[in-house]
Coordinates of C-alpha atoms in Angstrom, one line a residue:
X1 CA 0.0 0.0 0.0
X2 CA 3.0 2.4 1.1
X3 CA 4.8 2.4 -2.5
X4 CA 1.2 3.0 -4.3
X5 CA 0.5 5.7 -2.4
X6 CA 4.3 6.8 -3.2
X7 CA 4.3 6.3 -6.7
X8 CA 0.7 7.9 -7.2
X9 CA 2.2 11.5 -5.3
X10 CA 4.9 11.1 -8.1
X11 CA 2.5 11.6 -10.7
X12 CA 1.5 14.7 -9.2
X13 CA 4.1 17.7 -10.5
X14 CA 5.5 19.9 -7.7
X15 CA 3.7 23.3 -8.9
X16 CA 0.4 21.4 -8.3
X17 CA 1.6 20.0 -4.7
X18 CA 1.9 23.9 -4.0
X19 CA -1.7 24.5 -5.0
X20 CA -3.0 22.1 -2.4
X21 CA -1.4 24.9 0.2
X22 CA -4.7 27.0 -0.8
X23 CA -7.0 24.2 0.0
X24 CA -9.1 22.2 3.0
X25 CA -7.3 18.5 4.1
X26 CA -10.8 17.2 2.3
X27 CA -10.7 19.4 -0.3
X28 CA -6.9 18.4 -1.5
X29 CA -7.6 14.7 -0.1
X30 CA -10.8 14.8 -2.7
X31 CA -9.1 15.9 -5.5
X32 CA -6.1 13.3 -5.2
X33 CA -7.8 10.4 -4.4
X34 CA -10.1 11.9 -8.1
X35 CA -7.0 12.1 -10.2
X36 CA -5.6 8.7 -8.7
X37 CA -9.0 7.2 -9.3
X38 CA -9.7 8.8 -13.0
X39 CA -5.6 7.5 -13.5
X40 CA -6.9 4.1 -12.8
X41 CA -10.3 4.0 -14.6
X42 CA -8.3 5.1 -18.1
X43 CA -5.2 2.7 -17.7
X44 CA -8.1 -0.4 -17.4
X45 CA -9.6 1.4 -20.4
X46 CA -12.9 2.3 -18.1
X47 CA -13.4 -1.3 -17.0
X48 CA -14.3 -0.5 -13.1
X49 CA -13.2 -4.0 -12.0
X50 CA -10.1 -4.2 -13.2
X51 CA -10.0 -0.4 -11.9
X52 CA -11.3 -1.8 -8.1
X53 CA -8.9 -4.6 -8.3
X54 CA -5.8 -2.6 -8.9
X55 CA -6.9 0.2 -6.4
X56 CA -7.8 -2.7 -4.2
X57 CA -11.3 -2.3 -3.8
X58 CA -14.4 -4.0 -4.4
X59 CA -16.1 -2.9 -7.5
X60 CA -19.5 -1.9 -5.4
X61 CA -17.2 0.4 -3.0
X62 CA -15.1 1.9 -6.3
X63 CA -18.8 2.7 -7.0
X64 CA -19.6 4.2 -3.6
X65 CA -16.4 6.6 -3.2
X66 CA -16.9 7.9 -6.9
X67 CA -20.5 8.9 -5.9
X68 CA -18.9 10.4 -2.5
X69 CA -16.7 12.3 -4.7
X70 CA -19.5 13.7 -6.7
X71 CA -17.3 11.8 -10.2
X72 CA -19.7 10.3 -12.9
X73 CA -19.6 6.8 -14.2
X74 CA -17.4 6.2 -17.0
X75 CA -19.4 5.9 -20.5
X76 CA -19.3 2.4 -21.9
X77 CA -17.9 2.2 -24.9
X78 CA -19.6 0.5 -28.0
X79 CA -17.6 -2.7 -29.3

């Protein structure tokens, strides 16, 4: 868990770590675990499964925390 949360602040460039200074602990907690989320859901290609499983969460509490955050289902693309 330690080196996800590591590499995840990684992806987050300095100048934006400096706008979290203008922001609630909720507020900046909300928006990172959003981006972290949204940086999951695209890398499984918006399969929220495989997006729970490598967040390690169950798919029904992926659900729950994306409605928590007020973030909107991904669309389901055609095939």
């Amino acid at each position: 868990e330690h080196i996800r949360f590591i590499t995840a602040a990684k992806a987050t460039p300095q100048a934006d770590l400096n706008e979290y200074t203008k922001k609630t602990l909720v507020e900046a907690t909300n928006e990172f675990q959003i981006a972290v989320i949204e940086q999951h859901i695209e890398a499984a290609e918006n399969n929220i499964t495989q997006a729970a499983e490598t967040l390690g969460l169950q798919r029904s509490n992926l659900y729950r925390k994306m409605k928590q955050l007020g973030m909107k289902q991904p669309s389901i693309k055609p095939r």
